[in-house]
C-alpha positions as MATLAB code, in Angstrom:
seq = 'XXXXXXXXXXXXXXXXXXXXXXXXXXXXXXXXXXXXXXXXXXXXXXXXXXXXXXXXXXXXXXXXXXXXXXXXXXXXXXXXXXXXXXXXXXXXXXXXXXXXXXXXXXXXXXXXXXXXXXXXXXXXXXXXXXXXXXXXXXXXXXXXXXXXXXXXXXXXXXXXXXXXXXXXXXXXXXXXXXXXXXXXXXXXXXXXXXXXXXXXXXXXXX';
ca = [
      19.772  -20.611    7.963;
      16.148  -20.384    6.507;
      12.956  -22.698    5.725;
      13.124  -21.829    2.291;
      14.143  -19.368   -0.318;
      12.389  -16.096    0.830;
      11.629  -17.023    4.152;
      12.734  -14.934    7.489;
      15.380  -16.041   10.017;
      13.936  -16.134   13.501;
      16.176  -12.861   14.413;
      14.699  -10.839   11.830;
      10.904  -12.638   12.152;
      10.977  -11.615   15.873;
      12.245   -7.562   15.078;
       8.886   -7.298   12.871;
       5.727   -5.876   14.704;
       2.474   -7.246   12.649;
      -0.487   -4.534   13.086;
      -3.022   -6.141   14.937;
      -6.303   -5.117   17.161;
      -7.194   -2.913   18.807;
      -6.999   -0.169   15.749;
      -8.918    2.513   13.997;
     -11.579    1.340   12.247;
     -11.197    3.705    9.431;
      -7.597    4.149    9.006;
      -6.028    0.864   10.533;
      -3.682    2.809   12.732;
      -2.906    0.624   16.092;
      -3.994    1.786   19.568;
      -1.647    1.890   22.259;
      -4.072    0.963   24.879;
      -7.171   -1.359   24.792;
     -10.404    0.308   23.099;
     -13.749   -1.211   21.849;
     -14.252   -2.423   18.666;
     -15.125    0.081   16.216;
     -13.376    3.080   17.769;
     -12.043    5.704   15.777;
      -8.221    7.746   16.103;
      -8.342   11.453   16.434;
      -7.152   12.008   13.262;
      -9.978   10.380   11.527;
     -12.662   12.027   13.738;
     -11.415   15.341   12.924;
     -10.666   14.662    9.081;
     -12.133   11.458    7.668;
      -9.793   10.306    5.337;
     -11.924    9.333    1.698;
     -11.277    6.085    1.613;
     -13.563    4.183    3.805;
     -10.930    1.669    5.306;
      -7.399    0.805    5.686;
      -5.550   -1.906    6.725;
      -1.731   -2.702    7.012;
       0.166   -5.578    7.493;
       3.094   -4.540    9.605;
       4.274   -1.330   11.682;
       6.757    0.718    9.607;
       9.311    0.658   11.957;
      13.575    0.108   11.464;
      12.822   -3.406   11.023;
      10.153   -3.639    8.489;
      11.608   -0.535    6.939;
      14.749   -2.580    5.980;
      12.822   -5.611    4.685;
      10.206   -3.543    2.645;
      13.744   -1.287    1.087;
      15.422   -4.412    0.083;
      11.965   -5.827   -1.826;
      11.291   -2.218   -3.347;
      14.922   -0.758   -4.227;
      17.391   -3.982   -4.299;
      15.646   -6.246   -6.586;
      14.898   -8.390   -4.132;
      11.817   -9.499   -5.126;
      12.249  -13.338   -3.915;
      11.050  -11.655   -0.472;
       7.289  -11.533   -1.631;
       6.239  -15.000   -0.558;
       7.513  -14.038    2.926;
       5.513  -11.244    3.072;
       2.528  -12.695    1.291;
       0.949  -14.056    4.224;
       1.012  -10.770    6.265;
      -0.510   -9.213    3.247;
      -3.338  -11.779    3.209;
      -4.405  -11.363    6.576;
      -4.449   -7.440    6.218;
      -6.489   -7.569    3.094;
      -8.997  -10.108    4.401;
     -10.918   -7.740    6.103;
     -11.181   -5.783    2.737;
     -11.896   -8.004   -0.075;
     -15.163   -9.094    0.429;
     -17.260   -7.618   -2.035;
     -14.338   -5.957   -3.856;
     -14.543   -5.667   -7.745;
     -10.790   -4.779   -8.707;
      -7.748   -4.381   -6.946;
      -5.804   -1.255   -8.128;
      -1.897   -0.757   -7.364;
      -0.501    2.820   -6.942;
       1.179    3.346  -10.169;
       4.822    4.613  -10.980;
       5.769    7.047  -13.505;
       6.896    5.431  -16.611;
      10.407    6.818  -16.415;
      10.705    5.351  -12.944;
       9.127    1.887  -14.028;
      11.971    2.183  -16.940;
      14.714    2.352  -14.228;
      13.672    0.158  -11.578;
      11.924   -2.250  -13.970;
       9.069   -3.567  -11.665;
       6.461   -1.806   -9.508;
       6.411   -3.377   -6.120;
       2.663   -2.377   -5.546;
       1.670   -4.047   -8.732;
       3.587   -7.550   -7.678;
       1.860   -7.025   -4.049;
      -1.450   -6.566   -6.118;
      -1.090   -9.634   -8.283;
      -0.457  -11.895   -5.552;
      -3.516  -10.957   -3.534;
      -5.789  -11.374   -6.784;
      -4.436  -14.606   -7.356;
      -5.275  -15.314   -3.340;
      -8.420  -14.269   -3.453;
      -9.707  -14.690   -7.164;
     -10.240  -10.672   -7.738;
      -9.001   -9.045  -10.968;
      -6.385   -6.660  -10.929;
      -6.317   -3.207  -12.853;
      -2.724   -2.605  -14.051;
      -3.756    0.361  -16.169;
      -6.604    1.582  -14.321;
      -4.529    4.222  -12.544;
      -1.685    5.889  -14.068;
       0.848    8.422  -12.802;
       0.861   11.080  -15.358;
       3.122   13.329  -13.693;
       6.988   12.459  -12.745;
       7.377   13.484   -8.955;
      10.131   13.512   -7.044;
      10.688   10.401   -4.094;
       8.278   11.151   -1.169;
      11.023    9.855    1.463;
      12.470   12.717    3.340;
       9.563   15.115    2.541;
       7.438   16.893    5.277;
       3.429   16.105    5.014;
       2.955   19.461    3.522;
       5.471   19.050    0.806;
       4.237   15.059    0.192;
       0.563   16.538   -0.347;
       1.635   19.155   -2.787;
       4.193   16.693   -4.480;
       1.219   14.216   -5.848;
      -1.103   17.124   -6.420;
      -2.588   16.205  -10.048;
       0.004   13.324  -10.146;
      -2.693   10.406  -10.967;
      -5.526    9.619  -13.682;
      -7.854    6.942  -13.480;
      -9.447    5.172  -16.250;
     -13.229    5.874  -15.582;
     -14.364    2.730  -17.669;
     -12.484    0.748  -15.437;
     -13.526    1.869  -12.210;
     -17.051    3.600  -12.425;
     -19.352    2.105   -9.783;
     -17.062   -0.426   -8.541;
     -15.542   -1.155   -5.105;
     -11.612   -0.799   -5.484;
      -9.508   -2.160   -3.380;
      -6.166    0.589   -3.257;
      -2.693   -1.564   -2.982;
       0.871    0.112   -1.886;
       3.897   -0.924   -0.229;
       3.929    1.884    2.433;
       1.407    4.183    4.291;
       3.097    7.073    5.907;
       1.573   10.478    5.800;
      -0.685    8.829    3.158;
      -0.854   11.786    0.719;
      -0.337    9.218   -2.268;
      -3.263    7.146   -1.120;
      -5.174    9.957   -0.292;
      -4.171   11.506   -3.752;
      -5.187    8.160   -5.472;
      -8.024    7.884   -3.605;
      -9.681   11.075   -4.855;
      -8.634   10.678   -7.935;
     -10.502    7.161   -8.418;
     -13.711    8.407   -6.432;
     -13.854   11.752   -8.912;
     -13.976    8.989  -11.901;
     -17.018    7.427  -10.354;
     -15.632    4.494   -8.092;
     -18.294    3.568   -5.656;
     -16.181    2.597   -2.718;
     -12.342    2.909   -2.183;
     -10.314    0.600    0.220;
      -6.628    0.629    0.926;
];
């Protein structure tokens, strides 16, 4: 029994881990021990990413993986209202001054098979909540790639190389908020960020 359609039962709620401070100021990865505000993780200190900041709503573990998998692959888009409050909370640190929300695109053949882009649903909901326009065609996936699931980090990076093309007229000089459903190795988001910056974006947040 749940309060409303799309809500979570108490058992599922307890299993989820919300991302909360302390976390890396740049990539948003939670720290295991208390740290001062503004600290960076070792990865960001060693090799700073091209985006300025990234934030996530939930830790990607067994519980959230099942939830996102149902939303992403099984047409259970009615879960969006349950996920939206967490997304809003994570995005609140990024939306000030953002000109455009850009969802990570799907290739047209994969979109045709699945019928919806989960990142675009997230972006659309956040756009309504914060009053920011959504650029559904500002970034396109021009090369059909194999799914990233199960690939090691180096293979993921090769898989998405030169897979995206940004519309310069949409992004030049703008602060962009790039939206996706899952951040693991970051290969897809890094490839998208580099393409957006190459086409003249002033700043990319994730």
